[in-house]
Amino acid sequence: MARKKRYLTATMADGYVKTIGPTAAPFTHFWRIVADLHNGKTEVFWGHSPSAKDAAGKKTAAAEAARQRGWAGFQFEVVALRESQDG
């Protein structure tokens, strides 16, 4: 039997809201990296993960990316996704 499609919503600490879906994927957490570039601009990377542990592991990758790309710094956040049947 096919999994039921649903919408997943993440609300970040700064009020940013991201909705994913419709999806049947088993995502539970949303992660976001805000990279501070040396020219004063920012670049945002985001994704979703099937567990809090998997999402938190992205912080290590972000630190490596900061070194490789020469970012001035970065902020990393993980939040749990809320599920609903409609967007």
PDB file of N, CA and C in Angstrom:
ATOM      1  N   MET A   1       0.839  -1.184   0.000  1.00  0.00           N
ATOM      2  CA  MET A   1       0.000   0.000   0.000  1.00  0.00           C
ATOM      3  C   MET A   1       0.884   1.247   0.000  1.00  0.00           C
ATOM      4  N   ALA A   2       0.531   2.208  -0.790  1.00  0.00           N
ATOM      5  CA  ALA A   2       1.306   3.449  -0.904  1.00  0.00           C
ATOM      6  C   ALA A   2       1.168   4.288   0.361  1.00  0.00           C
ATOM      7  N   ARG A   3       2.248   4.981   0.685  1.00  0.00           N
ATOM      8  CA  ARG A   3       2.204   5.881   1.836  1.00  0.00           C
ATOM      9  C   ARG A   3       1.350   7.095   1.499  1.00  0.00           C
ATOM     10  N   LYS A   4       0.669   7.595   2.507  1.00  0.00           N
ATOM     11  CA  LYS A   4      -0.184   8.763   2.320  1.00  0.00           C
ATOM     12  C   LYS A   4       0.661  10.023   2.164  1.00  0.00           C
ATOM     13  N   LYS A   5       0.314  10.845   1.205  1.00  0.00           N
ATOM     14  CA  LYS A   5       1.031  12.107   0.977  1.00  0.00           C
ATOM     15  C   LYS A   5       0.608  13.125   2.031  1.00  0.00           C
ATOM     16  N   ARG A   6       1.580  13.900   2.484  1.00  0.00           N
ATOM     17  CA  ARG A   6       1.294  14.937   3.466  1.00  0.00           C
ATOM     18  C   ARG A   6       2.246  16.089   3.257  1.00  0.00           C
ATOM     19  N   TYR A   7       1.991  17.206   3.906  1.00  0.00           N
ATOM     20  CA  TYR A   7       2.851  18.385   3.859  1.00  0.00           C
ATOM     21  C   TYR A   7       3.631  18.470   5.162  1.00  0.00           C
ATOM     22  N   LEU A   8       4.871  18.924   5.067  1.00  0.00           N
ATOM     23  CA  LEU A   8       5.734  19.087   6.228  1.00  0.00           C
ATOM     24  C   LEU A   8       6.140  20.553   6.314  1.00  0.00           C
ATOM     25  N   THR A   9       6.038  21.122   7.509  1.00  0.00           N
ATOM     26  CA  THR A   9       6.335  22.538   7.692  1.00  0.00           C
ATOM     27  C   THR A   9       7.384  22.723   8.777  1.00  0.00           C
ATOM     28  N   ALA A  10       8.376  23.552   8.470  1.00  0.00           N
ATOM     29  CA  ALA A  10       9.418  23.917   9.427  1.00  0.00           C
ATOM     30  C   ALA A  10       9.294  25.406   9.714  1.00  0.00           C
ATOM     31  N   THR A  11       9.372  25.776  10.988  1.00  0.00           N
ATOM     32  CA  THR A  11       9.377  27.182  11.383  1.00  0.00           C
ATOM     33  C   THR A  11      10.690  27.441  12.115  1.00  0.00           C
ATOM     34  N   MET A  12      11.527  28.282  11.520  1.00  0.00           N
ATOM     35  CA  MET A  12      12.839  28.575  12.091  1.00  0.00           C
ATOM     36  C   MET A  12      12.713  29.638  13.189  1.00  0.00           C
ATOM     37  N   ALA A  13      13.754  29.767  13.989  1.00  0.00           N
ATOM     38  CA  ALA A  13      13.749  30.706  15.122  1.00  0.00           C
ATOM     39  C   ALA A  13      13.519  32.149  14.685  1.00  0.00           C
ATOM     40  N   ASP A  14      13.972  32.495  13.466  1.00  0.00           N
ATOM     41  CA  ASP A  14      13.804  33.866  12.987  1.00  0.00           C
ATOM     42  C   ASP A  14      12.449  34.097  12.318  1.00  0.00           C
ATOM     43  N   GLY A  15      11.568  33.099  12.358  1.00  0.00           N
ATOM     44  CA  GLY A  15      10.231  33.235  11.798  1.00  0.00           C
ATOM     45  C   GLY A  15      10.077  32.717  10.385  1.00  0.00           C
ATOM     46  N   TYR A  16      11.171  32.347   9.722  1.00  0.00           N
ATOM     47  CA  TYR A  16      11.108  31.808   8.364  1.00  0.00           C
ATOM     48  C   TYR A  16      10.343  30.488   8.385  1.00  0.00           C
ATOM     49  N   VAL A  17       9.408  30.331   7.447  1.00  0.00           N
ATOM     50  CA  VAL A  17       8.597  29.116   7.367  1.00  0.00           C
ATOM     51  C   VAL A  17       8.837  28.450   6.019  1.00  0.00           C
ATOM     52  N   LYS A  18       9.154  27.167   6.035  1.00  0.00           N
ATOM     53  CA  LYS A  18       9.381  26.382   4.822  1.00  0.00           C
ATOM     54  C   LYS A  18       8.407  25.212   4.829  1.00  0.00           C
ATOM     55  N   THR A  19       7.645  25.054   3.728  1.00  0.00           N
ATOM     56  CA  THR A  19       6.712  23.935   3.588  1.00  0.00           C
ATOM     57  C   THR A  19       7.221  23.012   2.487  1.00  0.00           C
ATOM     58  N   ILE A  20       7.227  21.740   2.761  1.00  0.00           N
ATOM     59  CA  ILE A  20       7.689  20.707   1.845  1.00  0.00           C
ATOM     60  C   ILE A  20       6.503  19.801   1.541  1.00  0.00           C
ATOM     61  N   GLY A  21       6.287  19.501   0.261  1.00  0.00           N
ATOM     62  CA  GLY A  21       5.252  18.533  -0.033  1.00  0.00           C
ATOM     63  C   GLY A  21       4.406  18.927  -1.216  1.00  0.00           C
ATOM     64  N   PRO A  22       3.483  18.060  -1.564  1.00  0.00           N
ATOM     65  CA  PRO A  22       3.138  16.830  -0.855  1.00  0.00           C
ATOM     66  C   PRO A  22       4.227  15.764  -1.012  1.00  0.00           C
ATOM     67  N   THR A  23       4.458  15.015   0.050  1.00  0.00           N
ATOM     68  CA  THR A  23       5.484  13.983   0.045  1.00  0.00           C
ATOM     69  C   THR A  23       5.072  12.800   0.907  1.00  0.00           C
ATOM     70  N   ALA A  24       5.597  11.652   0.546  1.00  0.00           N
ATOM     71  CA  ALA A  24       5.415  10.455   1.365  1.00  0.00           C
ATOM     72  C   ALA A  24       6.740  10.085   2.025  1.00  0.00           C
ATOM     73  N   ALA A  25       7.785  10.890   1.778  1.00  0.00           N
ATOM     74  CA  ALA A  25       9.119  10.627   2.334  1.00  0.00           C
ATOM     75  C   ALA A  25       9.093  10.720   3.860  1.00  0.00           C
ATOM     76  N   PRO A  26       9.932   9.936   4.529  1.00  0.00           N
ATOM     77  CA  PRO A  26       9.915   9.883   5.999  1.00  0.00           C
ATOM     78  C   PRO A  26      10.739  10.972   6.680  1.00  0.00           C
ATOM     79  N   PHE A  27      10.689  12.208   6.191  1.00  0.00           N
ATOM     80  CA  PHE A  27      11.464  13.288   6.788  1.00  0.00           C
ATOM     81  C   PHE A  27      10.880  13.706   8.130  1.00  0.00           C
ATOM     82  N   THR A  28      11.768  14.001   9.096  1.00  0.00           N
ATOM     83  CA  THR A  28      11.326  14.442  10.425  1.00  0.00           C
ATOM     84  C   THR A  28      11.932  15.780  10.830  1.00  0.00           C
ATOM     85  N   HIS A  29      13.033  16.179  10.188  1.00  0.00           N
ATOM     86  CA  HIS A  29      13.737  17.400  10.578  1.00  0.00           C
ATOM     87  C   HIS A  29      14.187  18.204   9.358  1.00  0.00           C
ATOM     88  N   PHE A  30      14.265  19.517   9.552  1.00  0.00           N
ATOM     89  CA  PHE A  30      14.695  20.455   8.532  1.00  0.00           C
ATOM     90  C   PHE A  30      15.963  21.125   9.051  1.00  0.00           C
ATOM     91  N   TRP A  31      16.960  21.286   8.196  1.00  0.00           N
ATOM     92  CA  TRP A  31      18.188  21.967   8.592  1.00  0.00           C
ATOM     93  C   TRP A  31      18.475  23.118   7.641  1.00  0.00           C
ATOM     94  N   ARG A  32      19.153  24.147   8.177  1.00  0.00           N
ATOM     95  CA  ARG A  32      19.483  25.324   7.375  1.00  0.00           C
ATOM     96  C   ARG A  32      20.853  25.839   7.781  1.00  0.00           C
ATOM     97  N   ILE A  33      21.665  26.169   6.770  1.00  0.00           N
ATOM     98  CA  ILE A  33      22.969  26.793   6.972  1.00  0.00           C
ATOM     99  C   ILE A  33      22.902  28.177   6.330  1.00  0.00           C
ATOM    100  N   VAL A  34      23.225  29.210   7.101  1.00  0.00           N
ATOM    101  CA  VAL A  34      23.327  30.562   6.562  1.00  0.00           C
ATOM    102  C   VAL A  34      24.811  30.917   6.609  1.00  0.00           C
ATOM    103  N   ALA A  35      25.427  30.951   5.419  1.00  0.00           N
ATOM    104  CA  ALA A  35      26.860  31.210   5.315  1.00  0.00           C
ATOM    105  C   ALA A  35      27.109  32.712   5.169  1.00  0.00           C
ATOM    106  N   ASP A  36      28.029  33.217   5.966  1.00  0.00           N
ATOM    107  CA  ASP A  36      28.440  34.620   5.897  1.00  0.00           C
ATOM    108  C   ASP A  36      29.661  34.700   4.989  1.00  0.00           C
ATOM    109  N   LEU A  37      29.504  35.393   3.864  1.00  0.00           N
ATOM    110  CA  LEU A  37      30.595  35.522   2.912  1.00  0.00           C
ATOM    111  C   LEU A  37      31.438  36.748   3.243  1.00  0.00           C
ATOM    112  N   HIS A  38      32.666  36.787   2.769  1.00  0.00           N
ATOM    113  CA  HIS A  38      33.569  37.902   3.079  1.00  0.00           C
ATOM    114  C   HIS A  38      33.147  39.220   2.441  1.00  0.00           C
ATOM    115  N   ASN A  39      32.301  39.179   1.418  1.00  0.00           N
ATOM    116  CA  ASN A  39      31.850  40.421   0.778  1.00  0.00           C
ATOM    117  C   ASN A  39      30.612  41.010   1.456  1.00  0.00           C
ATOM    118  N   GLY A  40      30.242  40.463   2.613  1.00  0.00           N
ATOM    119  CA  GLY A  40      29.104  40.985   3.359  1.00  0.00           C
ATOM    120  C   GLY A  40      27.772  40.347   2.984  1.00  0.00           C
ATOM    121  N   LYS A  41      27.766  39.496   1.983  1.00  0.00           N
ATOM    122  CA  LYS A  41      26.541  38.819   1.564  1.00  0.00           C
ATOM    123  C   LYS A  41      26.391  37.504   2.315  1.00  0.00           C
ATOM    124  N   THR A  42      25.220  36.906   2.164  1.00  0.00           N
ATOM    125  CA  THR A  42      24.978  35.597   2.759  1.00  0.00           C
ATOM    126  C   THR A  42      24.517  34.629   1.681  1.00  0.00           C
ATOM    127  N   GLU A  43      24.715  33.360   1.962  1.00  0.00           N
ATOM    128  CA  GLU A  43      24.246  32.291   1.085  1.00  0.00           C
ATOM    129  C   GLU A  43      23.551  31.275   1.977  1.00  0.00           C
ATOM    130  N   VAL A  44      22.388  30.753   1.525  1.00  0.00           N
ATOM    131  CA  VAL A  44      21.600  29.843   2.347  1.00  0.00           C
ATOM    132  C   VAL A  44      21.553  28.463   1.693  1.00  0.00           C
ATOM    133  N   PHE A  45      21.770  27.446   2.509  1.00  0.00           N
ATOM    134  CA  PHE A  45      21.665  26.051   2.100  1.00  0.00           C
ATOM    135  C   PHE A  45      20.671  25.388   3.044  1.00  0.00           C
ATOM    136  N   TRP A  46      19.829  24.510   2.539  1.00  0.00           N
ATOM    137  CA  TRP A  46      18.847  23.867   3.400  1.00  0.00           C
ATOM    138  C   TRP A  46      18.556  22.458   2.899  1.00  0.00           C
ATOM    139  N   GLY A  47      17.942  21.681   3.769  1.00  0.00           N
ATOM    140  CA  GLY A  47      17.542  20.332   3.396  1.00  0.00           C
ATOM    141  C   GLY A  47      16.694  19.712   4.479  1.00  0.00           C
ATOM    142  N   HIS A  48      16.300  18.477   4.259  1.00  0.00           N
ATOM    143  CA  HIS A  48      15.490  17.759   5.237  1.00  0.00           C
ATOM    144  C   HIS A  48      16.084  16.385   5.435  1.00  0.00           C
ATOM    145  N   SER A  49      15.867  15.832   6.610  1.00  0.00           N
ATOM    146  CA  SER A  49      16.491  14.574   6.997  1.00  0.00           C
ATOM    147  C   SER A  49      15.483  13.657   7.662  1.00  0.00           C
ATOM    148  N   PRO A  50      15.762  12.353   7.621  1.00  0.00           N
ATOM    149  CA  PRO A  50      14.851  11.385   8.233  1.00  0.00           C
ATOM    150  C   PRO A  50      15.017  11.234   9.745  1.00  0.00           C
ATOM    151  N   SER A  51      15.999  11.935  10.342  1.00  0.00           N
ATOM    152  CA  SER A  51      16.182  11.851  11.794  1.00  0.00           C
ATOM    153  C   SER A  51      16.908  13.093  12.304  1.00  0.00           C
ATOM    154  N   ALA A  52      16.786  13.342  13.596  1.00  0.00           N
ATOM    155  CA  ALA A  52      17.490  14.468  14.214  1.00  0.00           C
ATOM    156  C   ALA A  52      18.999  14.237  14.154  1.00  0.00           C
ATOM    157  N   LYS A  53      19.424  12.995  14.337  1.00  0.00           N
ATOM    158  CA  LYS A  53      20.851  12.666  14.295  1.00  0.00           C
ATOM    159  C   LYS A  53      21.427  12.951  12.912  1.00  0.00           C
ATOM    160  N   ASP A  54      20.734  12.562  11.875  1.00  0.00           N
ATOM    161  CA  ASP A  54      21.186  12.810  10.512  1.00  0.00           C
ATOM    162  C   ASP A  54      21.273  14.313  10.233  1.00  0.00           C
ATOM    163  N   ALA A  55      20.269  15.051  10.654  1.00  0.00           N
ATOM    164  CA  ALA A  55      20.259  16.501  10.446  1.00  0.00           C
ATOM    165  C   ALA A  55      21.406  17.165  11.196  1.00  0.00           C
ATOM    166  N   ALA A  56      21.632  16.771  12.441  1.00  0.00           N
ATOM    167  CA  ALA A  56      22.699  17.364  13.243  1.00  0.00           C
ATOM    168  C   ALA A  56      24.074  17.063  12.637  1.00  0.00           C
ATOM    169  N   GLY A  57      24.202  15.949  11.946  1.00  0.00           N
ATOM    170  CA  GLY A  57      25.461  15.594  11.301  1.00  0.00           C
ATOM    171  C   GLY A  57      25.849  16.555  10.192  1.00  0.00           C
ATOM    172  N   LYS A  58      24.911  17.307   9.689  1.00  0.00           N
ATOM    173  CA  LYS A  58      25.201  18.289   8.636  1.00  0.00           C
ATOM    174  C   LYS A  58      26.067  19.430   9.157  1.00  0.00           C
ATOM    175  N   LYS A  59      26.097  19.630  10.467  1.00  0.00           N
ATOM    176  CA  LYS A  59      26.908  20.714  11.030  1.00  0.00           C
ATOM    177  C   LYS A  59      28.394  20.461  10.778  1.00  0.00           C
ATOM    178  N   THR A  60      28.817  19.211  10.851  1.00  0.00           N
ATOM    179  CA  THR A  60      30.201  18.869  10.557  1.00  0.00           C
ATOM    180  C   THR A  60      30.524  19.183   9.106  1.00  0.00           C
ATOM    181  N   ALA A  61      29.609  18.838   8.208  1.00  0.00           N
ATOM    182  CA  ALA A  61      29.790  19.139   6.786  1.00  0.00           C
ATOM    183  C   ALA A  61      29.832  20.649   6.551  1.00  0.00           C
ATOM    184  N   ALA A  62      29.041  21.397   7.307  1.00  0.00           N
ATOM    185  CA  ALA A  62      29.027  22.853   7.164  1.00  0.00           C
ATOM    186  C   ALA A  62      30.366  23.450   7.591  1.00  0.00           C
ATOM    187  N   ALA A  63      30.944  22.934   8.658  1.00  0.00           N
ATOM    188  CA  ALA A  63      32.246  23.423   9.118  1.00  0.00           C
ATOM    189  C   ALA A  63      33.315  23.155   8.060  1.00  0.00           C
ATOM    190  N   GLU A  64      33.266  22.000   7.441  1.00  0.00           N
ATOM    191  CA  GLU A  64      34.218  21.666   6.378  1.00  0.00           C
ATOM    192  C   GLU A  64      34.007  22.578   5.166  1.00  0.00           C
ATOM    193  N   ALA A  65      32.757  22.827   4.805  1.00  0.00           N
ATOM    194  CA  ALA A  65      32.444  23.721   3.688  1.00  0.00           C
ATOM    195  C   ALA A  65      32.944  25.136   3.977  1.00  0.00           C
ATOM    196  N   ALA A  66      32.808  25.573   5.226  1.00  0.00           N
ATOM    197  CA  ALA A  66      33.279  26.911   5.600  1.00  0.00           C
ATOM    198  C   ALA A  66      34.780  27.032   5.372  1.00  0.00           C
ATOM    199  N   ARG A  67      35.523  25.992   5.729  1.00  0.00           N
ATOM    200  CA  ARG A  67      36.974  26.007   5.514  1.00  0.00           C
ATOM    201  C   ARG A  67      37.308  25.978   4.018  1.00  0.00           C
ATOM    202  N   GLN A  68      36.654  25.092   3.280  1.00  0.00           N
ATOM    203  CA  GLN A  68      36.948  24.936   1.855  1.00  0.00           C
ATOM    204  C   GLN A  68      36.576  26.174   1.042  1.00  0.00           C
ATOM    205  N   ARG A  69      35.459  26.779   1.375  1.00  0.00           N
ATOM    206  CA  ARG A  69      34.949  27.906   0.586  1.00  0.00           C
ATOM    207  C   ARG A  69      35.359  29.265   1.131  1.00  0.00           C
ATOM    208  N   GLY A  70      35.989  29.271   2.297  1.00  0.00           N
ATOM    209  CA  GLY A  70      36.467  30.526   2.860  1.00  0.00           C
ATOM    210  C   GLY A  70      35.370  31.429   3.408  1.00  0.00           C
ATOM    211  N   TRP A  71      34.325  30.845   3.957  1.00  0.00           N
ATOM    212  CA  TRP A  71      33.267  31.654   4.552  1.00  0.00           C
ATOM    213  C   TRP A  71      33.816  32.398   5.769  1.00  0.00           C
ATOM    214  N   ALA A  72      33.280  33.584   6.011  1.00  0.00           N
ATOM    215  CA  ALA A  72      33.646  34.339   7.207  1.00  0.00           C
ATOM    216  C   ALA A  72      33.055  33.670   8.450  1.00  0.00           C
ATOM    217  N   GLY A  73      31.950  32.976   8.297  1.00  0.00           N
ATOM    218  CA  GLY A  73      31.281  32.267   9.382  1.00  0.00           C
ATOM    219  C   GLY A  73      29.995  31.661   8.872  1.00  0.00           C
ATOM    220  N   PHE A  74      29.282  30.965   9.749  1.00  0.00           N
ATOM    221  CA  PHE A  74      27.994  30.392   9.368  1.00  0.00           C
ATOM    222  C   PHE A  74      27.149  30.119  10.601  1.00  0.00           C
ATOM    223  N   GLN A  75      25.843  30.079  10.398  1.00  0.00           N
ATOM    224  CA  GLN A  75      24.896  29.687  11.434  1.00  0.00           C
ATOM    225  C   GLN A  75      24.231  28.402  10.957  1.00  0.00           C
ATOM    226  N   PHE A  76      24.030  27.475  11.877  1.00  0.00           N
ATOM    227  CA  PHE A  76      23.413  26.195  11.555  1.00  0.00           C
ATOM    228  C   PHE A  76      22.230  25.974  12.481  1.00  0.00           C
ATOM    229  N   GLU A  77      21.096  25.594  11.917  1.00  0.00           N
ATOM    230  CA  GLU A  77      19.886  25.345  12.710  1.00  0.00           C
ATOM    231  C   GLU A  77      19.222  24.053  12.266  1.00  0.00           C
ATOM    232  N   VAL A  78      18.623  23.356  13.209  1.00  0.00           N
ATOM    233  CA  VAL A  78      17.806  22.171  12.934  1.00  0.00           C
ATOM    234  C   VAL A  78      16.497  22.342  13.689  1.00  0.00           C
ATOM    235  N   VAL A  79      15.376  22.086  13.015  1.00  0.00           N
ATOM    236  CA  VAL A  79      14.067  22.111  13.674  1.00  0.00           C
ATOM    237  C   VAL A  79      13.275  20.885  13.254  1.00  0.00           C
ATOM    238  N   ALA A  80      12.378  20.457  14.122  1.00  0.00           N
ATOM    239  CA  ALA A  80      11.488  19.342  13.805  1.00  0.00           C
ATOM    240  C   ALA A  80      10.418  19.821  12.816  1.00  0.00           C
ATOM    241  N   LEU A  81      10.035  18.943  11.903  1.00  0.00           N
ATOM    242  CA  LEU A  81       8.977  19.245  10.950  1.00  0.00           C
ATOM    243  C   LEU A  81       7.622  18.935  11.546  1.00  0.00           C
ATOM    244  N   ARG A  82       6.636  19.771  11.244  1.00  0.00           N
ATOM    245  CA  ARG A  82       5.230  19.519  11.627  1.00  0.00           C
ATOM    246  C   ARG A  82       4.531  18.954  10.420  1.00  0.00           C
ATOM    247  N   GLU A  83       3.686  17.995  10.624  1.00  0.00           N
ATOM    248  CA  GLU A  83       2.979  17.324   9.527  1.00  0.00           C
ATOM    249  C   GLU A  83       1.513  17.778   9.444  1.00  0.00           C
ATOM    250  N   SER A  84       1.040  17.922   8.194  1.00  0.00           N
ATOM    251  CA  SER A  84      -0.382  18.211   7.976  1.00  0.00           C
ATOM    252  C   SER A  84      -0.802  17.520   6.688  1.00  0.00           C
ATOM    253  N   GLN A  85      -2.081  17.362   6.502  1.00  0.00           N
ATOM    254  CA  GLN A  85      -2.605  16.698   5.313  1.00  0.00           C
ATOM    255  C   GLN A  85      -2.805  17.652   4.145  1.00  0.00           C
ATOM    256  N   ASP A  86      -2.817  18.954   4.427  1.00  0.00           N
ATOM    257  CA  ASP A  86      -2.964  19.942   3.356  1.00  0.00           C
ATOM    258  C   ASP A  86      -1.959  21.067   3.571  1.00  0.00           C
ATOM    259  N   GLY A  87      -1.573  21.718   2.469  1.00  0.00           N
ATOM    260  CA  GLY A  87      -0.554  22.766   2.494  1.00  0.00           C
ATOM    261  C   GLY A  87      -1.001  23.972   3.202  1.00  0.00           C
TER     262      GLY A  87
END
